[in-house]
Short mmCIF file of C-alpha atoms in Angstrom, two decimals:
data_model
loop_
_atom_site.label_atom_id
_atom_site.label_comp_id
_atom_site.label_asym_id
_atom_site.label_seq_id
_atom_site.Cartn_x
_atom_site.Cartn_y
_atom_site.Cartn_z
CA UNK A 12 -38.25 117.97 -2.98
CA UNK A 13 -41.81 116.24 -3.81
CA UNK A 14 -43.42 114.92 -0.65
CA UNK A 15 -44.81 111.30 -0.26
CA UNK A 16 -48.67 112.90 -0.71
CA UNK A 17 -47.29 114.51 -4.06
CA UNK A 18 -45.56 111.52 -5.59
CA UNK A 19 -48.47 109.18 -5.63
CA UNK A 20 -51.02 112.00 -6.37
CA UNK A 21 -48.56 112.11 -9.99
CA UNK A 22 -48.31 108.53 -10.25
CA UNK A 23 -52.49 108.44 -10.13
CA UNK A 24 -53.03 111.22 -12.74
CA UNK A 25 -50.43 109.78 -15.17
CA UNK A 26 -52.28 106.01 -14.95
CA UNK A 27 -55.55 107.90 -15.99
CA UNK A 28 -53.99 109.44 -18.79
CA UNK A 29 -52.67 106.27 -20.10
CA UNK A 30 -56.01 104.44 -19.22
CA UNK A 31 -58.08 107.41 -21.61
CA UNK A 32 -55.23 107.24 -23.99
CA UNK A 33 -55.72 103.10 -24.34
CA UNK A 34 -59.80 103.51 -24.63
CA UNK A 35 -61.14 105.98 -26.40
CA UNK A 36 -64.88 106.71 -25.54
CA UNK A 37 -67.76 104.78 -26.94
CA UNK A 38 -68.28 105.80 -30.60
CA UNK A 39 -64.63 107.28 -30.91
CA UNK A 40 -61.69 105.51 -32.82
CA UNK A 41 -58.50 106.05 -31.18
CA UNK A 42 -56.03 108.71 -32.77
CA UNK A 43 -53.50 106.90 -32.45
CA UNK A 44 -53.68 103.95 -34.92
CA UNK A 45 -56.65 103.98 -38.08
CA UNK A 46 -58.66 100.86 -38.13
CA UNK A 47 -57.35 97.99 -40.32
CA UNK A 48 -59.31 97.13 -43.31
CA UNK A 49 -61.21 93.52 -42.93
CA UNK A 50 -60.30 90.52 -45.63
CA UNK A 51 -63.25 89.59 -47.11
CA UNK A 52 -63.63 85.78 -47.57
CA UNK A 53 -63.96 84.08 -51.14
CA UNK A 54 -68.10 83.49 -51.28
CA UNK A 55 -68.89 79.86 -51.94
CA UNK A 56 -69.64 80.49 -55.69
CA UNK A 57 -66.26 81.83 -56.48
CA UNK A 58 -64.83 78.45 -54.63
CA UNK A 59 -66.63 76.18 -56.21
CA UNK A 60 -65.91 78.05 -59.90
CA UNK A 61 -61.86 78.12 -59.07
CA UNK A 62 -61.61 74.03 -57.85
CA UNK A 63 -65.11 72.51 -59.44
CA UNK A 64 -63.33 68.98 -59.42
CA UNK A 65 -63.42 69.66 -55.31
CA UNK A 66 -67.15 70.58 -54.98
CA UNK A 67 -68.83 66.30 -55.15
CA UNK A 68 -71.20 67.73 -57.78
CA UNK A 69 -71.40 67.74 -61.63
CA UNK A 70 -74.58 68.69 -64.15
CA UNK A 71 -76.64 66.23 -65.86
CA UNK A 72 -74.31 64.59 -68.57
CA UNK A 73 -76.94 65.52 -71.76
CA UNK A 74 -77.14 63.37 -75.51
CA UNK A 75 -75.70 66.42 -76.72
CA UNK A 76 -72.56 65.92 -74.49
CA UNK A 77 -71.53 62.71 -76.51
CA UNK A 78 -69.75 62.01 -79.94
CA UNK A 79 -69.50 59.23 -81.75
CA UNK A 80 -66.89 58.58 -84.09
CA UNK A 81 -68.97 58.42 -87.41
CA UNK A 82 -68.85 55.13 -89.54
CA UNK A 83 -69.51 55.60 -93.39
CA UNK A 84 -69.42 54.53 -97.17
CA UNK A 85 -67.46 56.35 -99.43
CA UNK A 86 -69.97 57.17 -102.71
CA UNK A 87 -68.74 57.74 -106.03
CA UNK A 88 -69.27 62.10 -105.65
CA UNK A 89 -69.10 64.04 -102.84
CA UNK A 90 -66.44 65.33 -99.84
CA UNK A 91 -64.83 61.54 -98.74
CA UNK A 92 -64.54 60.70 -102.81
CA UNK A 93 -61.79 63.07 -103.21
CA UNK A 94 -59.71 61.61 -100.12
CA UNK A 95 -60.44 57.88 -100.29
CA UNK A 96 -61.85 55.69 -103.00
CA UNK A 97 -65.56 54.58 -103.56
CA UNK A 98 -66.61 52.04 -101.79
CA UNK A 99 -64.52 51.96 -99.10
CA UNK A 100 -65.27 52.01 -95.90
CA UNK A 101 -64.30 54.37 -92.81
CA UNK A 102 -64.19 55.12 -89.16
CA UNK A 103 -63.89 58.78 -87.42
CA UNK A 104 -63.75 60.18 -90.87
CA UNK A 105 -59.79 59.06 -91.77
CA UNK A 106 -59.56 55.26 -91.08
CA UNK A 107 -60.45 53.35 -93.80
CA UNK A 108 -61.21 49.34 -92.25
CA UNK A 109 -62.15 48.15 -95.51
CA UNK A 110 -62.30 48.41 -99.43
CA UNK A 111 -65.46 47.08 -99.35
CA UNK A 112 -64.69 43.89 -100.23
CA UNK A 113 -63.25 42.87 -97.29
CA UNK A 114 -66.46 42.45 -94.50
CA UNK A 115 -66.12 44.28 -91.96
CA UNK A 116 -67.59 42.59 -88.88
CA UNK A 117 -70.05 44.72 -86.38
CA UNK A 118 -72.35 43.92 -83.08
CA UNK A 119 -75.52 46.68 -82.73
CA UNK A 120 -75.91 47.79 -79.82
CA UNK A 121 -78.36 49.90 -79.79
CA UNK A 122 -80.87 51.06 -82.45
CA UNK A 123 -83.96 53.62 -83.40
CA UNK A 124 -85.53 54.58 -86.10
CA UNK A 125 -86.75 58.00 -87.41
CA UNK A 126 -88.32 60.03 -90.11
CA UNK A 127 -86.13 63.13 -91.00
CA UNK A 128 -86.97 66.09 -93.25
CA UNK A 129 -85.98 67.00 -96.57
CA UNK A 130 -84.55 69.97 -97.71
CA UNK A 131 -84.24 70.43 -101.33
CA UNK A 132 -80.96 71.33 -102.48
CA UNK A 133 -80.21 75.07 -102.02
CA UNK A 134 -83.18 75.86 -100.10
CA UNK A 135 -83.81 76.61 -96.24
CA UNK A 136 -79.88 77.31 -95.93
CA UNK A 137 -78.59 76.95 -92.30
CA UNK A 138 -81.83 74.93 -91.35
CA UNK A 139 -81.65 71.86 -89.61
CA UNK A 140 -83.96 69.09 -90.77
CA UNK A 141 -87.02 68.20 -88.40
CA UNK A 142 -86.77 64.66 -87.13
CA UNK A 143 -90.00 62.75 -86.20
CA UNK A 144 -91.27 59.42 -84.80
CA UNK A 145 -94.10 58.14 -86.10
CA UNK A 146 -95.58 58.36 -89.77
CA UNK A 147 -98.76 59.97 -88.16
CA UNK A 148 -96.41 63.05 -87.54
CA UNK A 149 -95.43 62.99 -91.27
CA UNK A 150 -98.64 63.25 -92.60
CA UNK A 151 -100.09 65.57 -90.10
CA UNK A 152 -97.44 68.04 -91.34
CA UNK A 153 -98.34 66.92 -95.28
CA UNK A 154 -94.89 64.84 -96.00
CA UNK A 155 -94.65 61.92 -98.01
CA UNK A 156 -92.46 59.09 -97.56
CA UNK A 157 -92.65 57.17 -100.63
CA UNK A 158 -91.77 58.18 -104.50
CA UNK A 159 -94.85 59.26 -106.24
CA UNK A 160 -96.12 60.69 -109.50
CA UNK A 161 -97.71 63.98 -109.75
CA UNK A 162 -100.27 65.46 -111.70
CA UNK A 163 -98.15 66.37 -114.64
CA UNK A 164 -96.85 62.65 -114.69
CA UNK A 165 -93.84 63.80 -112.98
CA UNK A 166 -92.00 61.66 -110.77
CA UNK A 167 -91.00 63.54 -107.18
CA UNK A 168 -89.34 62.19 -104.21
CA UNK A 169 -90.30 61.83 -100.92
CA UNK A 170 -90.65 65.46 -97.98
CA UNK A 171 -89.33 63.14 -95.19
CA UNK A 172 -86.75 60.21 -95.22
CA UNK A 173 -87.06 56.99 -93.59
CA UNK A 174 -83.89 56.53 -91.07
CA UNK A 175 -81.82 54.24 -89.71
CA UNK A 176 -79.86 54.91 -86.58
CA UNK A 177 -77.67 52.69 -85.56
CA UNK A 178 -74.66 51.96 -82.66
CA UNK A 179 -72.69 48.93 -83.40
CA UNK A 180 -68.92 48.10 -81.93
CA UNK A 181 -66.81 47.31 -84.83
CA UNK A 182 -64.27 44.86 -85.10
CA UNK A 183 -60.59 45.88 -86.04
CA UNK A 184 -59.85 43.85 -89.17
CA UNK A 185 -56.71 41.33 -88.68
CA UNK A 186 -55.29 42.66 -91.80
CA UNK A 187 -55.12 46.57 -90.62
CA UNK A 188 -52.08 47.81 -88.51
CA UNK A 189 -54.01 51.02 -86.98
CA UNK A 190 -55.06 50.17 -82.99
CA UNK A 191 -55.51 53.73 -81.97
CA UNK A 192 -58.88 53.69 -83.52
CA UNK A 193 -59.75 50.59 -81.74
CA UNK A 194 -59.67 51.61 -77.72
CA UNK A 195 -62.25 48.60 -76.94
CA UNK A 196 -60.77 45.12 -76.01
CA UNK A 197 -62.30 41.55 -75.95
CA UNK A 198 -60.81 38.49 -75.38
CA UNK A 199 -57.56 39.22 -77.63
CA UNK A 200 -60.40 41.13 -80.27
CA UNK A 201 -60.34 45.09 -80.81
CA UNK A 202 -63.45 47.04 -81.28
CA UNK A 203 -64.85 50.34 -81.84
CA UNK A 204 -68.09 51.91 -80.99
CA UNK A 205 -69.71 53.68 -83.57
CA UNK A 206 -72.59 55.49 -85.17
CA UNK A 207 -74.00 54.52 -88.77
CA UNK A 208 -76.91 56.05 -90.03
CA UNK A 209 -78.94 54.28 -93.23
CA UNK A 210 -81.31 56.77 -95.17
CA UNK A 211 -82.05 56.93 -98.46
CA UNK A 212 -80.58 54.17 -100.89
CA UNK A 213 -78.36 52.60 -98.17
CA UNK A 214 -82.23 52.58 -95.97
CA UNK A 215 -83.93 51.11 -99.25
CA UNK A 216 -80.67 48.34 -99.17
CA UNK A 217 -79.55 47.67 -95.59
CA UNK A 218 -82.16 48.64 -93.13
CA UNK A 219 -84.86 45.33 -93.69
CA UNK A 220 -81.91 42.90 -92.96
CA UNK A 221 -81.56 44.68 -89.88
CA UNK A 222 -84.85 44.65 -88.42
CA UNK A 223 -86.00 41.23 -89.73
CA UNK A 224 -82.87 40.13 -87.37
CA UNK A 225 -84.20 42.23 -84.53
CA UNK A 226 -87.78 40.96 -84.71
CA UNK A 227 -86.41 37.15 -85.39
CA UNK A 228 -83.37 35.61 -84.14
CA UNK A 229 -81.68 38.18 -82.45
CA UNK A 230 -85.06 39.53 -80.65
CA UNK A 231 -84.16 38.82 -77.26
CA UNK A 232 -80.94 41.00 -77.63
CA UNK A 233 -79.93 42.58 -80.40
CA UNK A 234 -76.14 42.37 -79.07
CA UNK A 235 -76.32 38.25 -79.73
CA UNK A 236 -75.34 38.28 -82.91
CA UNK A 237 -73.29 40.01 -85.51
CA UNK A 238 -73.47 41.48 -89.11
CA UNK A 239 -70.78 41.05 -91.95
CA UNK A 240 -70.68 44.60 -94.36
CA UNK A 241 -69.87 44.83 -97.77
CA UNK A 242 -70.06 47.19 -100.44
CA UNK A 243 -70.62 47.25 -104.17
CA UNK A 244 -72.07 49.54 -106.96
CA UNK A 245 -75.84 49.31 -108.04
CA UNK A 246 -77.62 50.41 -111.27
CA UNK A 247 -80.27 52.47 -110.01
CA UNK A 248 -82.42 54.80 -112.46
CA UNK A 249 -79.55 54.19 -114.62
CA UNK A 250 -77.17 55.74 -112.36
CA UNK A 251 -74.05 54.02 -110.74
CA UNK A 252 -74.54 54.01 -106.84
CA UNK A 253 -72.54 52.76 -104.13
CA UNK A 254 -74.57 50.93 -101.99
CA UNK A 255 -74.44 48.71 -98.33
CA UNK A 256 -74.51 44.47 -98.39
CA UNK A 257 -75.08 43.49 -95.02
CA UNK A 258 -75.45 39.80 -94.26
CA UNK A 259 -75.24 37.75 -91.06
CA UNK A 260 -72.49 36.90 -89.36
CA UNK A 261 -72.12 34.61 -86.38
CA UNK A 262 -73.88 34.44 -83.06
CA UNK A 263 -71.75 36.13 -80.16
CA UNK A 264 -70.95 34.33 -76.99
CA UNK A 265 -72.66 35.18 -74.00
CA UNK A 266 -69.58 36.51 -72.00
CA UNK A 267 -69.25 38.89 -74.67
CA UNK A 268 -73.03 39.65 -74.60
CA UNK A 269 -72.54 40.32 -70.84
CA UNK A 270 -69.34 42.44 -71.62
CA UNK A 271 -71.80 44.86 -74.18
CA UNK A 272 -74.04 44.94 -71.66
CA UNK A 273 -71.42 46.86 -69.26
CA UNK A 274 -71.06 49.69 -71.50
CA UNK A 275 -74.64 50.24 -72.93
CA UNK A 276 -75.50 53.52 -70.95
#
């Protein structure tokens, strides 16, 4: 039979074990249990990647972000003759808002005008043109911008091409059905905003009406009045050519003015 001296001396060398067992000595793990491995957190980066609509930020919107639906003539040759007939004319390349005879009324809203290489038929494939700004830039690279006559007496066309560029919200004729083309409203009216672009023959045609209007009666803003287009076919050179008629069309109020104004970035 243990005496009282014994008992506790047991009791003491037991709670020592257990206290050793419990903490191991500095720079020891215990052998009991093997660390846990630690749960790296996501790094901001990889957050920001998997919710960006959560992160308050967003890059620069660029020109190159944007895209117009396209507004055109349909010539006599070429890709849109063998879909729709000449003349008429389109939105977003499969709305036709007109036959050409039928104007087809349009505010601009904004406007520039460039000089744009030519590349001869077949040559420089995969090249996109240059496009300049002023005529000193032409000549400084040798271009022409006018038809001349060469040495041989041979007539040759212009290096560079006057341009045209043009935004203008187009009205939704009352006679066509088609709305989904037409997402802008105004006062009970249906519009579209779209880009035209006059070189060439439809430049030669179109493009004086429009800047007489800008430097005259619609100089203070170029969104107070409209234009009327119309098409028709043209003996040029003694070929048949589909070309613009644009005449003026009536002033705009200025609510709707003020409404333009909203959306011109």
């Amino acid at each position: 039979m243990k005496t009282d001296t014994e008992t506790k001396k047991q009791n003491t060398t037991m709670s020592e074990t257990k206290a050793n067992v419990a903490r191991p000595k500095k720079g020891e793990q215990s052998k009991t249990k093997e660390a846990e491995p630690v749960q790296e957190l996501a790094s901001t980066a990889d957050t920001e990647l998997a919710t960006p609509w959560t992160s308050g930020r967003s890059a620069e919107v660029e020109a190159t972000d944007l895209q117009l639906p396209r507004m055109n003539i349909v010539a006599k040759v070429g890709p849109l003759s063998e879909e729709f007939p000449p003349q008429s004319i389109i939105i977003d390349g499969d709305a036709v808002i007109s036959d050409g005879k039928v104007p087809v009324n349009m505010t601009v809203i904004q406007w520039n005008k460039s000089y744009v290489e030519h590349i001869p038929w077949g040559e420089g494939e995969g090249k996109r043109p240059e496009v300049l700004y002023s005529t000193e830039e032409v000549y400084a690279r040798g271009g022409t911008l006018d038809w001349y006559t060469d040495e041989d007496g041979n007539r040759q066309r212009p290096t560079w091409d006057r341009t045209l560029n043009l935004q203008v919200l187009v009205k939704k004729p009352d006679e066509m059905e088609d709305t989904a083309h037409f997402p802008f409203e105004f006062d009970g009216g249906l519009y579209a905003l779209c880009a035209w672009t006059l070189t060439r023959t439809a430049y030669s045609r179109a493009a004086k009406k429009f800047f007489t209007a800008f430097g005259h009666q619609l100089k203070g803003n170029v969104a107070s009045g409209t234009f009327n287009l119309t098409t028709h076919v043209a003996d040029i050179a003694g070929n048949k050519v589909v070309v613009p008629e644009v005449r003026y069309g009536p002033r705009n109020s200025e609510e709707f003015v003020e409404w333009v104004s909203e959306m011109t970035p």
